[in-house]
Coordinates of C-alpha atoms in Angstrom, one line a residue:
X16 CA 0.0 0.0 0.0
X17 CA 1.3 3.4 -0.9
X18 CA 2.0 5.6 2.1
X19 CA 0.1 8.9 2.2
X20 CA 2.1 12.0 1.5
X21 CA 1.8 15.2 3.5
X22 CA 2.4 18.6 1.9
X23 CA 1.9 20.7 5.0
X24 CA 4.7 22.8 6.4
X25 CA 5.7 21.8 9.9
X26 CA 7.6 23.2 12.8
X27 CA 10.0 26.0 12.1
X28 CA 9.2 26.0 8.4
X29 CA 5.6 26.9 9.1
X30 CA 6.6 29.5 11.6
X31 CA 9.0 31.2 9.2
X32 CA 6.4 31.1 6.4
X33 CA 3.7 32.6 8.6
X34 CA 6.2 35.3 9.8
X35 CA 6.8 36.7 6.3
X36 CA 3.2 36.1 5.2
X37 CA 2.0 38.1 8.2
X38 CA 4.4 40.9 7.4
X39 CA 3.3 40.9 3.8
X40 CA -0.4 41.1 4.5
X41 CA 0.0 43.8 7.1
X42 CA 2.3 45.7 4.8
X43 CA -0.1 45.6 1.9
X44 CA -2.9 46.6 4.1
X45 CA -1.0 49.6 5.5
X46 CA 0.1 50.6 2.0
X47 CA -3.5 50.6 0.8
X48 CA -5.0 52.5 3.7
X49 CA -2.2 55.1 4.3
X50 CA -1.7 56.0 0.6
X51 CA -5.4 56.0 0.0
X52 CA -6.0 58.4 2.9
X53 CA -3.2 60.6 1.6
X54 CA -4.2 60.9 -2.0
X55 CA -7.9 61.2 -1.2
X56 CA -7.1 63.9 1.3
X57 CA -5.1 65.8 -1.4
X58 CA -7.9 65.2 -3.9
X59 CA -10.2 67.0 -1.5
X60 CA -8.0 70.1 -1.8
X61 CA -7.0 70.0 -5.5
X62 CA -7.5 68.1 -8.7
X63 CA -4.0 68.7 -10.0
X64 CA -2.6 65.5 -11.2
X65 CA 1.0 66.4 -10.5
X66 CA 0.2 67.3 -6.9
X67 CA -1.6 64.0 -6.4
X68 CA 1.2 62.0 -8.0
X69 CA 3.8 63.8 -5.9
X70 CA 1.9 63.2 -2.7
X71 CA 1.2 59.6 -3.5
X72 CA 4.8 58.8 -4.4
X73 CA 6.1 60.5 -1.2
X74 CA 3.7 58.5 0.9
X75 CA 4.6 55.3 -0.9
X76 CA 8.4 55.8 -0.4
X77 CA 8.2 57.0 3.2
X78 CA 5.7 54.3 4.2
X79 CA 7.5 51.4 2.6
X80 CA 10.9 52.4 4.1
X81 CA 9.2 52.9 7.5
X82 CA 7.5 49.5 7.4
X83 CA 10.7 47.7 6.4
X84 CA 12.7 49.4 9.1
X85 CA 10.0 48.7 11.7
X86 CA 9.8 45.0 10.8
X87 CA 13.6 44.7 10.7
X88 CA 14.0 46.2 14.2
X89 CA 11.0 44.2 15.6
X90 CA 12.1 40.8 14.3
X91 CA 15.8 41.5 15.0
X92 CA 14.8 42.0 18.7
X93 CA 12.9 38.8 18.7
X94 CA 15.8 36.9 17.1
X95 CA 18.2 38.4 19.7
X96 CA 16.0 37.2 22.5
X97 CA 15.9 33.7 21.0
X98 CA 19.6 33.6 20.6
X99 CA 20.1 34.8 24.2
X100 CA 17.7 32.1 25.5
X101 CA 19.6 29.5 23.5
X102 CA 22.9 30.7 24.8
X103 CA 21.6 30.4 28.4
X104 CA 20.2 26.9 27.7
X105 CA 23.5 25.9 26.2
X106 CA 25.4 27.0 29.3
X107 CA 23.0 25.3 31.7
X108 CA 23.3 22.0 29.7
X109 CA 27.1 22.3 30.0
X110 CA 27.2 23.2 33.7
X111 CA 24.4 21.0 35.1
X112 CA 23.3 18.3 32.7
X113 CA 21.6 16.1 35.3
X114 CA 19.3 18.9 36.4
X115 CA 18.5 19.8 32.8
X116 CA 17.6 16.1 32.1
X117 CA 15.3 16.1 35.1
X118 CA 13.7 19.4 34.0
X119 CA 13.1 17.9 30.5
X120 CA 11.5 14.8 32.0
X121 CA 9.2 17.0 34.1
X122 CA 8.2 19.1 31.1
X123 CA 7.3 16.0 29.1
X124 CA 5.3 14.6 32.1
X125 CA 3.3 17.8 32.0
X126 CA 2.4 17.1 28.4
X127 CA 0.7 13.9 29.5
X128 CA 3.5 11.2 29.4
X129 CA 3.9 8.8 32.2
X130 CA 7.0 9.2 34.4
X131 CA 8.7 6.1 32.8
X132 CA 7.9 7.2 29.2
X133 CA 8.9 10.8 29.9
X134 CA 12.2 9.7 31.5
X135 CA 13.0 7.5 28.5
X136 CA 12.0 10.1 26.0
X137 CA 14.0 12.8 27.7
X138 CA 17.1 10.6 27.8
X139 CA 16.8 9.7 24.1
X140 CA 16.2 13.3 23.1
X141 CA 19.2 14.5 25.2
X142 CA 21.5 11.9 23.6
X143 CA 20.3 12.9 20.1
X144 CA 20.5 16.7 20.6
X145 CA 20.1 18.1 24.0
X146 CA 20.0 21.8 23.0
X147 CA 17.4 21.2 20.3
X148 CA 15.2 19.2 22.7
X149 CA 15.3 21.8 25.4
X150 CA 14.8 24.6 22.9
X151 CA 11.7 23.0 21.4
X152 CA 10.1 21.6 24.6
X153 CA 11.1 24.2 27.1
X154 CA 11.4 27.4 25.1
X155 CA 9.2 26.8 22.1
X156 CA 12.1 27.7 19.7
X157 CA 13.4 25.8 16.8
X158 CA 17.2 26.6 16.7
X159 CA 17.3 25.6 13.0
X160 CA 14.7 28.1 12.0
X161 CA 15.1 31.3 13.9
X162 CA 13.1 34.3 12.7
X163 CA 14.8 36.2 9.9
X164 CA 14.5 40.0 10.1
X165 CA 15.5 40.5 6.5
X166 CA 12.7 38.3 5.3
X167 CA 10.1 40.3 7.3
X168 CA 11.6 43.6 6.2
X169 CA 11.6 42.8 2.5
X170 CA 8.2 41.3 2.7
X171 CA 6.8 44.5 4.4
X172 CA 8.7 46.8 1.9
X173 CA 7.4 45.0 -1.2
X174 CA 3.9 44.5 0.2
X175 CA 3.5 48.1 1.2
X176 CA 4.7 49.2 -2.2
X177 CA 2.3 47.0 -4.0
X178 CA -0.6 48.0 -1.7
X179 CA 0.3 51.7 -2.1
X180 CA 0.4 51.5 -5.9
X181 CA -3.3 50.6 -6.1
X182 CA -4.8 53.9 -4.7
X183 CA -2.0 55.9 -6.3
X184 CA -2.7 54.6 -9.8
X185 CA -6.4 54.7 -9.2
X186 CA -6.2 58.4 -8.4
X187 CA -3.8 59.6 -11.1
X188 CA -4.8 57.4 -14.1
X189 CA -8.6 57.9 -14.6
X190 CA -10.1 61.2 -15.8
X191 CA -10.5 63.9 -13.1
X192 CA -14.3 63.3 -12.7
X193 CA -13.8 59.6 -12.1
X194 CA -10.7 59.6 -9.8
X195 CA -12.5 59.6 -6.5
X196 CA -15.1 56.9 -7.1
X197 CA -12.6 54.6 -8.8
X198 CA -10.1 55.1 -5.9
X199 CA -12.7 54.5 -3.2
X200 CA -14.1 51.3 -4.9
X201 CA -10.6 49.9 -5.7
X202 CA -9.5 50.5 -2.1
X203 CA -12.5 48.9 -0.5
X204 CA -12.2 45.9 -2.8
X205 CA -8.5 45.5 -1.9
X206 CA -9.2 45.9 1.8
X207 CA -11.8 43.2 1.5
X208 CA -9.1 40.9 0.1
X209 CA -6.4 41.8 2.7
X210 CA -8.9 41.5 5.5
X211 CA -9.9 38.0 4.3
X212 CA -6.2 37.0 4.0
X213 CA -5.4 38.2 7.4
X214 CA -8.3 36.3 8.9
X215 CA -7.2 33.1 7.1
X216 CA -3.7 33.4 8.4
X217 CA -4.9 33.9 11.9
X218 CA -7.6 31.2 11.7
X219 CA -10.3 33.9 12.6
X220 CA -13.7 34.6 11.2
X221 CA -13.3 36.3 7.8
X222 CA -16.5 38.3 7.9
X223 CA -15.7 40.2 11.0
X224 CA -12.1 40.8 9.9
X225 CA -13.2 42.1 6.5
X226 CA -15.8 44.4 8.1
X227 CA -13.2 45.9 10.4
X228 CA -10.7 46.4 7.6
X229 CA -13.2 48.0 5.2
X230 CA -14.7 50.2 7.8
X231 CA -11.3 51.4 8.9
X232 CA -10.2 52.2 5.4
X233 CA -13.5 54.0 4.6
X234 CA -13.2 56.1 7.8
X235 CA -9.6 57.0 6.9
X236 CA -10.6 58.2 3.4
X237 CA -13.6 60.0 4.7
X238 CA -11.7 61.9 7.4
X239 CA -8.8 62.9 5.1
X240 CA -11.1 63.9 2.2
X241 CA -13.1 66.1 4.6
X242 CA -9.8 67.7 5.9
X243 CA -8.7 68.4 2.3
X244 CA -12.0 69.9 1.4
X245 CA -11.9 72.2 4.4
X246 CA -8.4 73.4 3.4
X247 CA -9.7 74.0 -0.1
X248 CA -12.6 76.0 1.1
X249 CA -10.4 78.0 3.4
X250 CA -8.0 78.7 0.6
X251 CA -5.0 77.1 2.3

């Protein structure tokens, strides 16, 4: 009989994939909302295509660099913490191996194994790779798949840029009388997609996530358009 095959990602591979997917979805969503709010706000004050393009490009570049830097710093901090925890565990294994073996046994017991089975499993895991065993069971870290700050940074940068291009192009490409409705409809459709994707990644209810996403984007565009219109009326 042919053995069934499994295509799912497991362990560290899944964690790494979810890390950059999360950064990509959040980056795209921020790119859509922030750039849409910016160009819609400027559109409330002027219909000059050059002004809209300049504002949109400035927002795209500033936002993409900010997102990339923020993700890099955040994930680097997480990676540094993981490395520090592994270094401490490595030292403890070197200085007090018996106590660490007893600790691993207790941790496995807490997961439902009997004392005898937990003791034998802890001994075998320690003989095979003590650090990896303690990292996974005690710390919840896979030492072979630490989070990569560059992956998250590039994912955020590219995703923000792609997301920001949608409202920017929707605002500057159509004729002046169609710019606003095309932009609003395009943005709301894109936010529906990113809200659904974020919910799927987090195993949450898609309807509620989509509603929050769309409502937030609509509110952002409404507020910035009102502000731009007030500036236009005031002659600023």
